[in-house]
Coordinates of C-alpha atoms in Angstrom, one line a residue:
M4 CA 0.0 0.0 0.0
T5 CA 1.1 3.6 -0.6
E6 CA 1.9 6.0 2.1
T7 CA -1.0 8.0 3.5
P8 CA -0.9 11.6 1.8
S9 CA -1.6 14.7 4.1
G10 CA -4.7 16.2 2.3
I11 CA -7.9 15.3 3.9
V12 CA -10.7 14.5 1.4
L13 CA -13.3 13.4 3.9
E14 CA -13.6 14.0 7.6
L15 CA -16.2 12.9 10.1
D16 CA -15.7 14.7 13.4
R17 CA -17.8 13.2 16.4
V18 CA -20.6 12.4 14.2
S19 CA -23.7 11.0 15.8
I20 CA -26.9 9.6 14.2
A21 CA -30.2 9.2 15.9
T22 CA -33.8 8.4 15.2
S23 CA -35.7 11.6 15.6
A24 CA -39.2 10.0 16.5
A25 CA -40.1 11.1 20.0
A26 CA -41.7 7.8 20.8
D27 CA -38.6 5.7 19.8
A28 CA -35.6 8.1 19.9
R29 CA -32.4 6.1 19.8
T30 CA -28.8 7.0 19.1
L31 CA -27.5 4.5 16.6
V32 CA -24.0 6.1 16.0
H33 CA -22.1 7.6 18.8
D34 CA -19.3 10.2 18.0
C35 CA -17.9 8.6 15.0
T36 CA -14.6 10.2 14.0
L37 CA -12.4 9.3 11.0
Q38 CA -10.4 10.9 8.2
V39 CA -9.8 9.8 4.6
H40 CA -6.7 11.4 3.0
A41 CA -6.2 12.1 -0.8
G42 CA -5.5 8.8 -2.5
E43 CA -6.0 6.7 0.6
A44 CA -8.2 3.7 1.1
L45 CA -9.8 3.6 4.5
G46 CA -11.7 0.5 5.5
L47 CA -14.8 0.8 7.8
V48 CA -15.4 -2.6 9.3
G49 CA -18.1 -4.1 11.5
E50 CA -20.9 -6.5 11.8
S51 CA -24.4 -5.8 10.7
G52 CA -25.8 -3.1 12.9
S53 CA -22.5 -1.6 13.8
G54 CA -23.3 1.9 12.2
K55 CA -20.9 1.7 9.3
T56 CA -23.4 2.0 6.5
L57 CA -25.5 4.6 8.4
S58 CA -22.3 6.8 8.7
T59 CA -21.6 6.4 5.0
R60 CA -25.2 7.4 4.0
A61 CA -25.0 10.3 6.3
V62 CA -22.0 11.5 4.1
A63 CA -23.9 11.0 0.9
G64 CA -27.2 12.5 2.2
L65 CA -29.0 9.3 1.7
L66 CA -30.5 8.7 5.2
P67 CA -34.2 8.2 5.2
E68 CA -36.5 10.6 6.9
G69 CA -36.7 10.2 10.6
F70 CA -32.9 10.5 11.3
A71 CA -31.0 13.4 12.8
V72 CA -27.3 13.8 12.3
G73 CA -25.0 15.6 14.8
G74 CA -21.3 16.4 14.7
T75 CA -19.4 17.7 11.7
I76 CA -18.9 16.2 8.1
R77 CA -16.4 17.9 5.9
I78 CA -15.6 17.2 2.3
D79 CA -12.3 18.8 1.1
G80 CA -12.6 21.1 4.2
E81 CA -16.2 22.2 3.6
D82 CA -18.6 21.7 6.5
L83 CA -21.7 20.2 4.8
S84 CA -24.1 21.5 7.6
L85 CA -23.1 25.1 6.6
L86 CA -23.7 24.8 2.9
P87 CA -26.9 26.1 1.2
P88 CA -28.9 23.2 -0.4
A89 CA -27.8 23.9 -4.0
R90 CA -24.1 24.0 -3.1
L91 CA -24.5 20.9 -0.9
R92 CA -26.0 18.9 -3.9
D93 CA -23.2 20.2 -6.1
V94 CA -20.5 19.1 -3.6
R95 CA -21.9 15.6 -3.1
A96 CA -22.6 15.1 -6.8
R97 CA -19.1 16.2 -8.0
R98 CA -16.8 14.9 -5.3
L99 CA -18.6 11.7 -4.0
G100 CA -19.0 8.5 -6.0
M101 CA -21.1 5.8 -4.3
V102 CA -21.4 2.2 -5.2
F103 CA -23.8 -0.1 -3.4
Q104 CA -24.0 -3.8 -2.5
T105 CA -26.8 -4.8 -4.9
P106 CA -26.4 -3.0 -8.3
R107 CA -29.6 -4.8 -9.7
A108 CA -31.7 -2.9 -7.2
H109 CA -30.4 0.5 -8.6
L110 CA -31.0 -0.3 -12.3
N111 CA -34.1 -0.3 -14.3
P112 CA -34.5 -3.9 -15.6
F113 CA -36.3 -2.7 -18.6
R114 CA -33.7 -0.1 -19.8
T115 CA -30.4 -0.8 -21.5
I116 CA -27.0 -0.2 -19.9
G117 CA -26.5 2.5 -22.5
D118 CA -29.7 4.2 -21.4
F119 CA -28.4 4.2 -17.8
M120 CA -24.9 5.4 -18.6
T121 CA -25.8 8.2 -21.1
E122 CA -28.6 9.5 -18.7
A123 CA -26.0 9.7 -15.9
L124 CA -23.6 11.6 -18.2
V125 CA -26.2 13.9 -19.5
S126 CA -28.2 14.8 -16.5
V127 CA -25.5 14.6 -13.8
A128 CA -22.2 15.3 -15.5
G129 CA -23.6 17.7 -18.1
E130 CA -22.3 15.8 -21.1
R131 CA -23.7 16.7 -24.5
A132 CA -26.2 14.1 -25.7
D133 CA -24.4 13.4 -28.9
A134 CA -21.1 12.7 -27.1
A135 CA -22.5 10.8 -24.2
A136 CA -22.6 7.3 -25.8
G137 CA -18.9 7.5 -26.7
R138 CA -18.0 8.7 -23.3
A139 CA -20.0 5.9 -21.7
I140 CA -18.2 3.3 -23.7
D141 CA -14.8 4.8 -22.7
L142 CA -15.9 4.6 -19.0
L143 CA -17.1 1.0 -19.4
D144 CA -13.8 0.1 -21.0
E145 CA -11.9 1.8 -18.2
V146 CA -13.5 -0.4 -15.6
G147 CA -12.8 -3.7 -17.7
V148 CA -16.2 -4.3 -19.1
P149 CA -15.5 -6.6 -22.1
D150 CA -17.0 -5.5 -25.4
P151 CA -18.6 -2.3 -24.1
S152 CA -20.3 -1.4 -27.3
R153 CA -22.3 -4.6 -27.1
R154 CA -23.0 -4.3 -23.4
M155 CA -24.4 -0.9 -24.1
R156 CA -27.3 -2.6 -25.9
Q157 CA -28.0 -5.1 -23.1
R158 CA -30.2 -4.9 -20.1
P159 CA -29.2 -5.7 -16.5
G160 CA -30.7 -9.1 -16.8
D161 CA -28.2 -10.1 -19.5
L162 CA -25.2 -9.3 -17.2
S163 CA -23.6 -11.1 -14.3
G164 CA -23.4 -9.5 -10.8
G165 CA -19.7 -8.7 -11.2
L166 CA -20.3 -7.0 -14.5
L167 CA -23.2 -4.9 -13.2
Q168 CA -20.9 -3.8 -10.3
R169 CA -18.4 -2.6 -12.9
V170 CA -21.2 -0.7 -14.7
M171 CA -22.1 1.1 -11.4
I172 CA -18.4 2.0 -10.8
A173 CA -18.2 3.4 -14.3
A174 CA -21.3 5.5 -13.7
T175 CA -19.7 7.0 -10.6
L176 CA -16.7 8.0 -12.6
A177 CA -18.8 10.4 -14.8
M178 CA -18.3 13.3 -12.4
D179 CA -14.5 12.4 -11.8
P180 CA -15.1 12.1 -8.0
R181 CA -12.4 12.8 -5.3
I182 CA -13.6 10.0 -3.1
L183 CA -15.4 6.6 -3.7
L184 CA -17.9 5.3 -1.0
A185 CA -18.0 1.6 -1.7
D186 CA -20.7 -0.1 0.5
E187 CA -20.3 -3.8 0.7
I188 CA -19.7 -3.9 -3.0
T189 CA -18.2 -7.5 -3.1
T190 CA -20.4 -9.2 -0.4
A191 CA -22.6 -11.3 -2.9
L192 CA -19.7 -11.9 -5.3
D193 CA -17.6 -15.1 -5.6
V194 CA -13.8 -14.9 -4.8
T195 CA -12.7 -14.6 -8.3
T196 CA -15.2 -11.9 -9.2
Q197 CA -14.4 -10.1 -5.9
E198 CA -10.8 -10.0 -7.0
E199 CA -11.7 -8.7 -10.4
V200 CA -13.7 -5.8 -9.0
M201 CA -11.1 -5.0 -6.4
A202 CA -8.4 -5.0 -9.0
V203 CA -10.5 -2.6 -11.1
I204 CA -10.8 -0.2 -8.1
A205 CA -7.0 -0.5 -7.4
D206 CA -6.4 0.6 -11.0
L207 CA -8.8 3.6 -10.7
R208 CA -7.3 4.7 -7.4
R209 CA -3.8 4.5 -8.9
H210 CA -4.6 6.3 -12.2
R211 CA -7.1 8.8 -10.9
D212 CA -5.6 9.5 -7.4
L213 CA -9.0 8.4 -6.1
A214 CA -9.5 8.0 -2.4
M215 CA -11.9 5.4 -1.0
L216 CA -14.0 4.7 2.0
F217 CA -14.6 0.9 1.9
I218 CA -17.4 -0.4 3.9
T219 CA -17.2 -4.1 4.6
H220 CA -17.7 -6.8 7.2
D221 CA -14.9 -8.8 5.8
L222 CA -11.8 -7.7 7.9
P223 CA -9.3 -9.8 5.9
L224 CA -10.5 -8.1 2.6
A225 CA -10.3 -4.6 4.2
G226 CA -6.8 -5.3 5.6
A227 CA -5.7 -6.5 2.1
V228 CA -7.1 -3.7 0.0
C229 CA -6.9 -0.6 2.3
D230 CA -4.2 1.4 3.9
R231 CA -5.9 1.8 7.3
V232 CA -8.8 0.1 9.0
V233 CA -11.5 1.7 11.3
V234 CA -13.5 -1.0 13.3
M235 CA -17.0 -0.1 14.5
N236 CA -19.1 -1.9 17.1
Q237 CA -22.6 -1.0 18.2
G238 CA -22.4 2.5 16.7
R239 CA -18.9 3.3 18.0
T240 CA -15.4 3.4 16.5
V241 CA -13.5 1.0 18.8
E242 CA -10.2 0.9 17.0
T243 CA -8.1 2.3 14.1
L244 CA -5.3 0.2 12.7
P245 CA -2.8 0.2 9.9
A246 CA -3.8 -2.5 7.5
A247 CA -0.3 -3.9 7.5
G248 CA 0.3 -6.2 10.6
M249 CA -3.3 -5.8 11.6
R250 CA -3.6 -9.1 13.3
E251 CA -0.5 -8.4 15.5
R252 CA -1.5 -4.8 16.3
A253 CA -5.2 -5.4 17.2
S254 CA -5.9 -4.7 20.9
D255 CA -9.7 -4.3 21.2
P256 CA -11.5 -7.7 22.1
Y257 CA -14.2 -7.0 19.4
T258 CA -11.5 -6.5 16.7
I259 CA -9.7 -9.7 17.8
R260 CA -13.1 -11.6 17.7
L261 CA -13.7 -10.4 14.1
L262 CA -10.3 -11.6 13.1
S263 CA -10.8 -15.0 14.8
A264 CA -14.1 -15.4 13.0
S265 CA -12.6 -14.8 9.7
M266 CA -10.1 -17.6 10.2
P267 CA -11.0 -21.2 9.4
A268 CA -11.2 -23.6 12.3
D269 CA -8.1 -25.6 12.8
E270 CA -9.6 -28.9 12.2
V271 CA -9.3 -31.4 9.4
R272 CA -12.5 -33.5 9.3
P273 CA -12.2 -37.2 9.1
T274 CA -13.9 -38.7 6.0
G275 CA -15.3 -41.7 8.2
T276 CA -16.1 -45.1 7.0
P277 CA -17.8 -45.2 3.6
A278 CA -21.6 -45.8 3.8
E279 CA -24.3 -46.4 1.3
P280 CA -25.0 -43.0 0.0
I281 CA -28.2 -41.3 0.7
L282 CA -27.7 -39.2 -2.5
R283 CA -26.0 -40.3 -5.7
V284 CA -25.7 -38.0 -8.7
D285 CA -24.3 -39.6 -12.0
G286 CA -23.6 -38.0 -15.4
L287 CA -25.9 -35.0 -14.7
R288 CA -26.4 -32.7 -17.7
K289 CA -28.4 -29.6 -18.0
T290 CA -28.6 -27.0 -20.9
F291 CA -30.6 -23.7 -21.3
R292 CA -31.4 -21.7 -24.4
V293 CA -30.1 -18.2 -24.1
R294 CA -30.2 -15.2 -26.4
A295 CA -27.5 -15.4 -29.0
A296 CA -24.4 -13.1 -28.5
Q297 CA -25.2 -11.2 -31.6
G298 CA -29.0 -10.8 -30.7
F299 CA -30.3 -13.1 -33.3
G300 CA -31.8 -16.4 -32.4
H301 CA -30.6 -18.6 -29.5
D302 CA -27.5 -20.4 -28.3
E303 CA -27.3 -23.6 -26.2
F304 CA -25.7 -22.9 -22.8
V305 CA -24.4 -25.9 -21.0
A306 CA -25.0 -25.2 -17.3
V307 CA -24.1 -28.8 -15.9
D308 CA -22.0 -31.2 -17.9
D309 CA -21.4 -34.9 -16.7
V310 CA -21.5 -34.1 -13.0
G311 CA -21.4 -37.0 -10.4
F312 CA -20.8 -37.3 -6.7
E313 CA -22.2 -39.0 -3.6
L314 CA -23.5 -37.9 -0.2
A315 CA -23.4 -40.2 2.7
P316 CA -26.1 -40.3 5.4
G317 CA -25.3 -37.6 8.1
G318 CA -22.3 -36.5 5.8
S319 CA -21.5 -33.0 4.6
L320 CA -20.4 -32.2 1.0
G321 CA -19.6 -28.8 -0.4
I322 CA -19.9 -27.8 -4.0
V323 CA -17.8 -24.7 -4.7
G324 CA -17.2 -22.6 -7.8
E325 CA -17.6 -19.2 -9.3
S326 CA -20.9 -17.7 -10.4
G327 CA -22.1 -19.6 -13.4
S328 CA -20.2 -22.8 -12.5
G329 CA -23.3 -24.9 -12.3
K330 CA -23.4 -25.5 -8.6
S331 CA -26.8 -24.0 -7.9
T332 CA -28.4 -25.5 -11.0
T333 CA -27.1 -29.0 -9.7
A334 CA -28.7 -28.2 -6.4
R335 CA -32.0 -27.2 -7.9
I336 CA -32.2 -30.4 -10.0
I337 CA -31.6 -32.5 -6.9
C338 CA -34.5 -30.6 -5.2
G339 CA -36.8 -30.9 -8.1
L340 CA -36.8 -27.3 -9.1
E341 CA -35.2 -28.1 -12.5
S342 CA -35.3 -31.0 -14.9
A343 CA -32.1 -32.7 -16.0
D344 CA -31.5 -33.3 -19.6
A345 CA -29.4 -36.5 -19.0
G346 CA -27.9 -38.4 -16.1
S347 CA -29.6 -39.5 -12.9
V348 CA -30.3 -38.4 -9.4
T349 CA -30.9 -41.1 -6.9
V350 CA -32.1 -40.5 -3.3
K351 CA -32.5 -43.4 -0.9
G352 CA -32.6 -45.8 -4.0
E353 CA -35.3 -43.8 -5.6
D354 CA -35.0 -42.1 -9.0
W355 CA -35.3 -38.3 -8.4
T356 CA -34.0 -37.2 -11.9
R357 CA -37.4 -35.6 -12.8
P358 CA -39.5 -33.3 -10.6
A359 CA -42.2 -35.1 -8.6
R360 CA -45.7 -35.2 -9.9
G361 CA -48.5 -33.9 -7.9
A362 CA -48.8 -32.4 -4.5
R363 CA -48.5 -35.6 -2.7
G364 CA -45.3 -36.6 -4.6
R365 CA -43.8 -33.2 -3.9
R366 CA -44.7 -33.4 -0.2
R367 CA -43.2 -36.8 0.1
R368 CA -39.8 -35.7 -1.3
A369 CA -40.0 -32.6 0.9
R370 CA -39.9 -34.9 3.9
I371 CA -36.6 -36.2 2.7
A372 CA -34.8 -33.1 1.2
Q373 CA -35.2 -29.5 2.0
M374 CA -33.5 -26.4 0.6
V375 CA -32.3 -23.1 2.4
F376 CA -31.8 -20.2 0.1
Q377 CA -29.3 -17.3 0.2
D378 CA -31.7 -14.4 1.0
P379 CA -33.9 -15.3 4.0
Y380 CA -35.9 -12.0 3.5
Q381 CA -37.2 -13.2 0.2
S382 CA -37.8 -16.7 1.5
L383 CA -40.1 -15.5 4.3
D384 CA -43.7 -14.1 4.0
P385 CA -43.3 -10.5 5.5
R386 CA -47.0 -10.6 6.5
Q387 CA -46.4 -13.8 8.8
T388 CA -44.9 -13.8 12.2
V389 CA -42.1 -16.2 13.0
R390 CA -44.6 -18.5 14.8
G391 CA -47.1 -18.3 12.0
C392 CA -44.4 -19.3 9.5
L393 CA -43.3 -22.2 11.4
T394 CA -46.8 -23.4 12.4
E395 CA -47.7 -23.5 8.7
A396 CA -44.7 -25.6 8.0
V397 CA -45.3 -28.0 10.8
A398 CA -49.0 -28.4 9.9
L399 CA -48.1 -29.2 6.3
H400 CA -46.1 -32.2 7.4
R401 CA -48.2 -33.1 10.5
P402 CA -51.7 -32.6 9.1
K403 CA -53.4 -34.4 12.1
A404 CA -51.6 -32.4 14.8
G405 CA -53.7 -30.4 17.1
R406 CA -52.9 -27.0 18.5
V407 CA -50.9 -28.1 21.5
E408 CA -48.7 -30.3 19.5
L409 CA -48.1 -27.6 16.9
T410 CA -47.1 -25.1 19.6
A411 CA -44.9 -27.6 21.2
R412 CA -43.2 -28.4 17.9
V413 CA -42.7 -24.7 17.0
D414 CA -41.1 -24.1 20.4
E415 CA -38.9 -27.2 19.7
L416 CA -37.8 -25.9 16.4
L417 CA -37.0 -22.4 17.8
A418 CA -34.9 -24.0 20.5
N419 CA -33.1 -26.2 17.9
V420 CA -31.9 -23.1 16.1
A421 CA -31.1 -21.2 19.2
L422 CA -33.8 -18.5 18.7
D423 CA -35.3 -16.8 21.7
A424 CA -39.0 -17.7 22.1
A425 CA -39.6 -14.0 22.5
L426 CA -38.9 -13.5 18.8
A427 CA -41.8 -15.8 17.8
D428 CA -44.3 -13.0 17.5
R429 CA -42.1 -10.7 15.4
H430 CA -42.2 -10.3 11.6
P431 CA -39.2 -10.8 9.4
R432 CA -38.5 -7.1 9.1
A433 CA -37.9 -6.8 12.8
L434 CA -35.2 -9.6 12.7
S435 CA -31.6 -9.4 11.8
G436 CA -30.1 -11.2 8.8
G437 CA -28.8 -14.1 11.0
Q438 CA -32.0 -14.4 12.9
R439 CA -34.0 -14.6 9.7
Q440 CA -31.7 -17.3 8.4
R441 CA -32.3 -19.3 11.6
V442 CA -36.0 -19.0 10.9
T443 CA -35.7 -20.4 7.4
I444 CA -33.5 -23.3 8.8
A445 CA -36.2 -24.0 11.5
R446 CA -38.8 -24.0 8.7
S447 CA -36.8 -26.5 6.7
L448 CA -36.3 -28.7 9.8
A449 CA -40.1 -28.8 10.3
A450 CA -40.2 -31.6 7.7
E451 CA -37.6 -33.6 9.7
P452 CA -35.6 -34.0 6.4
E453 CA -32.7 -36.4 5.8
I454 CA -30.9 -34.0 3.4
L455 CA -30.6 -30.2 3.8
V456 CA -29.4 -28.4 0.8
L457 CA -27.9 -25.0 1.7
D458 CA -27.6 -22.7 -1.4
E459 CA -25.2 -19.9 -0.4
A460 CA -27.1 -19.9 2.9
V461 CA -24.5 -17.8 4.8
S462 CA -22.9 -15.7 2.0
A463 CA -24.9 -12.5 2.8
L464 CA -24.1 -12.7 6.6
D465 CA -21.3 -10.9 8.3
V466 CA -18.4 -13.1 9.4
T467 CA -19.3 -13.6 13.1
T468 CA -22.9 -14.4 12.2
Q469 CA -21.7 -16.7 9.6
V470 CA -19.7 -18.6 12.2
E471 CA -22.7 -18.8 14.5
V472 CA -24.9 -20.2 11.7
L473 CA -22.4 -22.7 10.6
T474 CA -21.8 -23.9 14.1
L475 CA -25.6 -24.3 14.5
L476 CA -25.8 -26.2 11.3
D477 CA -22.9 -28.6 12.3
G478 CA -24.6 -29.1 15.7
I479 CA -27.9 -30.0 13.9
R480 CA -26.1 -32.4 11.7
R481 CA -24.5 -34.2 14.7
S482 CA -27.6 -34.3 16.7
T483 CA -30.2 -35.2 14.0
G484 CA -28.1 -37.1 11.5
V485 CA -29.3 -34.9 8.6
A486 CA -26.9 -34.8 5.7
L487 CA -25.7 -31.4 4.4
L488 CA -25.1 -30.4 0.7
M489 CA -23.6 -26.9 0.8
I490 CA -23.5 -24.7 -2.3
S491 CA -21.0 -21.9 -1.9
H492 CA -18.5 -19.7 -3.5
D493 CA -16.5 -19.4 -0.2
L494 CA -13.9 -22.2 0.3
N495 CA -13.3 -21.1 3.9
T496 CA -17.1 -21.5 4.7
V497 CA -17.1 -24.9 3.1
R498 CA -14.0 -25.9 5.1
R499 CA -15.7 -25.0 8.3
L500 CA -18.7 -27.3 7.8
C501 CA -17.9 -30.1 5.1
D502 CA -16.1 -33.3 5.1
E503 CA -15.7 -33.4 1.3
V504 CA -15.7 -30.9 -1.5
V505 CA -16.6 -30.8 -5.2
V506 CA -15.0 -27.9 -7.2
M507 CA -16.9 -26.9 -10.3
R508 CA -16.0 -24.6 -13.2
S509 CA -18.2 -23.9 -16.3
G510 CA -20.6 -26.8 -15.5
L511 CA -17.8 -29.4 -15.1
I512 CA -16.2 -31.0 -11.9
V513 CA -12.4 -30.1 -12.0
E514 CA -11.6 -31.7 -8.6
Q515 CA -13.3 -33.5 -5.7
G516 CA -12.4 -35.4 -2.6
P517 CA -11.8 -35.1 1.1
I518 CA -11.4 -31.4 2.3
A519 CA -7.9 -32.2 3.7
D520 CA -6.8 -33.3 0.1
V521 CA -8.6 -30.6 -2.1
L522 CA -7.9 -27.6 0.0
Y523 CA -4.5 -28.4 1.5
R524 CA -3.0 -30.2 -1.5
P525 CA -5.0 -29.1 -4.6
T526 CA -4.1 -30.6 -8.0
A527 CA -6.4 -28.6 -10.2
E528 CA -5.2 -25.2 -11.5
Y529 CA -8.6 -23.8 -11.0
T530 CA -8.8 -24.8 -7.4
R531 CA -5.4 -23.2 -6.9
M532 CA -6.8 -20.0 -8.6
L533 CA -9.8 -20.0 -6.2
L534 CA -7.4 -20.3 -3.3
D535 CA -5.2 -17.6 -4.6
S536 CA -8.2 -15.2 -4.9
I537 CA -8.9 -15.4 -1.1
P538 CA -7.9 -12.0 0.5
R539 CA -5.1 -12.1 3.0
E540 CA -2.2 -10.0 4.2
G541 CA 0.0 -9.0 1.3
W542 CA -2.7 -10.0 -1.2
V543 CA -2.9 -8.0 -4.4
P544 CA -6.0 -8.4 -6.4
R545 CA -5.4 -9.1 -10.2
R546 CA -7.6 -8.9 -13.1
R547 CA -8.5 -12.2 -14.5
R548 CA -10.5 -13.3 -17.6
P549 CA -14.1 -14.3 -16.9
A550 CA -14.3 -18.1 -16.5
R551 CA -16.7 -18.7 -19.4
T552 CA -15.0 -16.5 -22.1
G553 CA -11.3 -17.0 -22.1
A554 CA -8.4 -19.3 -21.2
L555 CA -7.8 -19.8 -17.6
P556 CA -4.8 -17.8 -16.5
S557 CA -1.8 -19.9 -15.8
V558 CA -1.4 -20.4 -12.1
A559 CA 0.7 -23.6 -12.4
T560 CA 3.5 -21.9 -10.3
S561 CA 1.1 -21.2 -7.4
T562 CA 1.4 -23.4 -4.5
T563 CA -1.3 -21.7 -2.4
A564 CA -3.4 -23.9 -0.1
I565 CA -5.2 -23.1 3.0
P566 CA -2.8 -23.4 5.9
R567 CA -3.8 -25.0 9.1
G568 CA -5.5 -22.6 11.3
G569 CA -5.5 -19.6 9.1
T570 CA -6.8 -18.0 5.8
P571 CA -4.1 -18.3 3.0

C-alpha cells in the first residue's frame, strides 16, 4: 500500500446519528470520528448494525426521513452542515461517488446499460447528448467491461453481478469524484469476481488518485485492499489500525473476535467409514437456451455437464465454484426445481431425476430433502410472524396435529436453531439477517428431512454471524443425522462445515475429494486459482479473464493452499 498523503478529502468529526421520532428516540451512531486522505483507502469494518452504513449514508445525504445527524462532516474542508442546499448537492454530486451492494436494485431492468450510462452523463455530468454514448463506452472500457459497445445494448438481466458492479463503478466516474464510497460492494460476489472488482478499483485509485471509504464486514479483505482500517461496534469506533500487521496490532476484544471469526477452524475433518449414499448423482447434464451473442436466435448454454458425486447419510459435502459454475443448477435439479437433460439423481434408492408429480409426490420428497436459500428475507412471507411461518410448515407435514402439538413443535424448532422464544411473534423485518436465516433453517427442519441443501445460505451474513450459523448447522447435523449439501463460492465457509468438497467450473467438476486433500493439496489449476483469490495480508488483487469466455490464466506456479488454522 502507498503511504498516506496529508490532504484530507473526507472527515467525520464526532458524528452521531439518532432516530428523531419522539416515541422511539435512539442513538445509533455515537461520536464517529475518521479521516480519509487524498489517494488513501480507508476500511470501515463491523458487523451488521455496527453503524458503518448509516455513517456512510449520512455523508452522501442518503439517510431516510426520521434520522437526525449531529457532529461535523467535511468534504475537502467544507462543512456540509453550513452549505446552502444547491451548493450541498453540487459538492456531493461532483466529489463523491457511491457504489452499493446490490447493483440490480439500482438499475431499471427494462432499460439498457446504454440508457443508464448516457442518462447519468447528460443529467448529472452535463455531457452533450451526442457525445454521451462515446464517453459511456470509454468509461465501461476503463473499468474492464468486455466488449463495451455490445454491453451498451444489453439490459441488466443479461449481465452477471460482477459486470453490473463494474457498470455502477463506471457511472460514478462520470463526475470524476475525489472519493469513492464503496458499501459492501463485493459481499454477494464469488472470490474470483471479487478479486476482479477490487483490481479494477485499485487501478482507478492509482490512475485517478482516487480516495476510497471501503465499507465491509470482511476484515481480511479490508486489510488486504486498504491502507488503514477503522473498526465499528454498536455505533462506536473502537479501534483504528494500519492494514499492514493488523492481526498483530489489534488490541480491542471486538477486533480480535472479528479476526478470529474470519479464520477457518483448525480442524481437518475425518472422512469416516464409507456408507451407502443417501444421495447419488451420476452423469448429470443440463442445458438452457439463451439469447445469442449477436442478438439473433438462441444459443445452447451448458450449465451442468457430466456431474457426479455421492453424499453419505449424516455427511456434509460442499460444492464450490464461481458464479455460473453450475453448482446452484445442480442443487435445483436435486430438489426438483429443474429437470435434467441427462444423467440421474438417486435419493435413498429412488429415481429423483425428474421433478415429482402432484402435491403428494412433492410433499413426500420434501420430507426427505429441504432447501435453504441465500436471501432469507425473500424466502419468508413479510406478513407472517415467525410463529405463523413455523406453524404453517409443521401443519403441512403433520396434518393431524392439534394446537398443543403444533405449539410444542414450533417451540422445539426455535430451540433447535437457538432463537429466543420472545422473537416468535415478530415479523421478518424486525429480525436481523442471521435471525431470519435461523427461521428459514427451522422451517426446513419442520419436515424432519434427511438432506438439507444450503444454497449460499450464509454468503450475505457478516463473518461472526456466519460462524454462528455454521456452528448451528454442524450441531444440527451431529444431533439429528441430517446430511448437508452446501453450495458456496467461499472455500473457507465450506471448510468449516464439510467433510468433502466438489469444485466446479463452467458446468464441469475439476476436482473433488476430502477437504484435507482438495484444500490443502489441490491438484487442479482452477482450485489453486480460487485459493489464490482469497484475501489475506500481502494479497494484491489481479484482473483475470471471466471463467466462461477465455483461457484460464496460468497459475501452475502457485502452491497456495489453506494453511492449518488460518486464511491463506
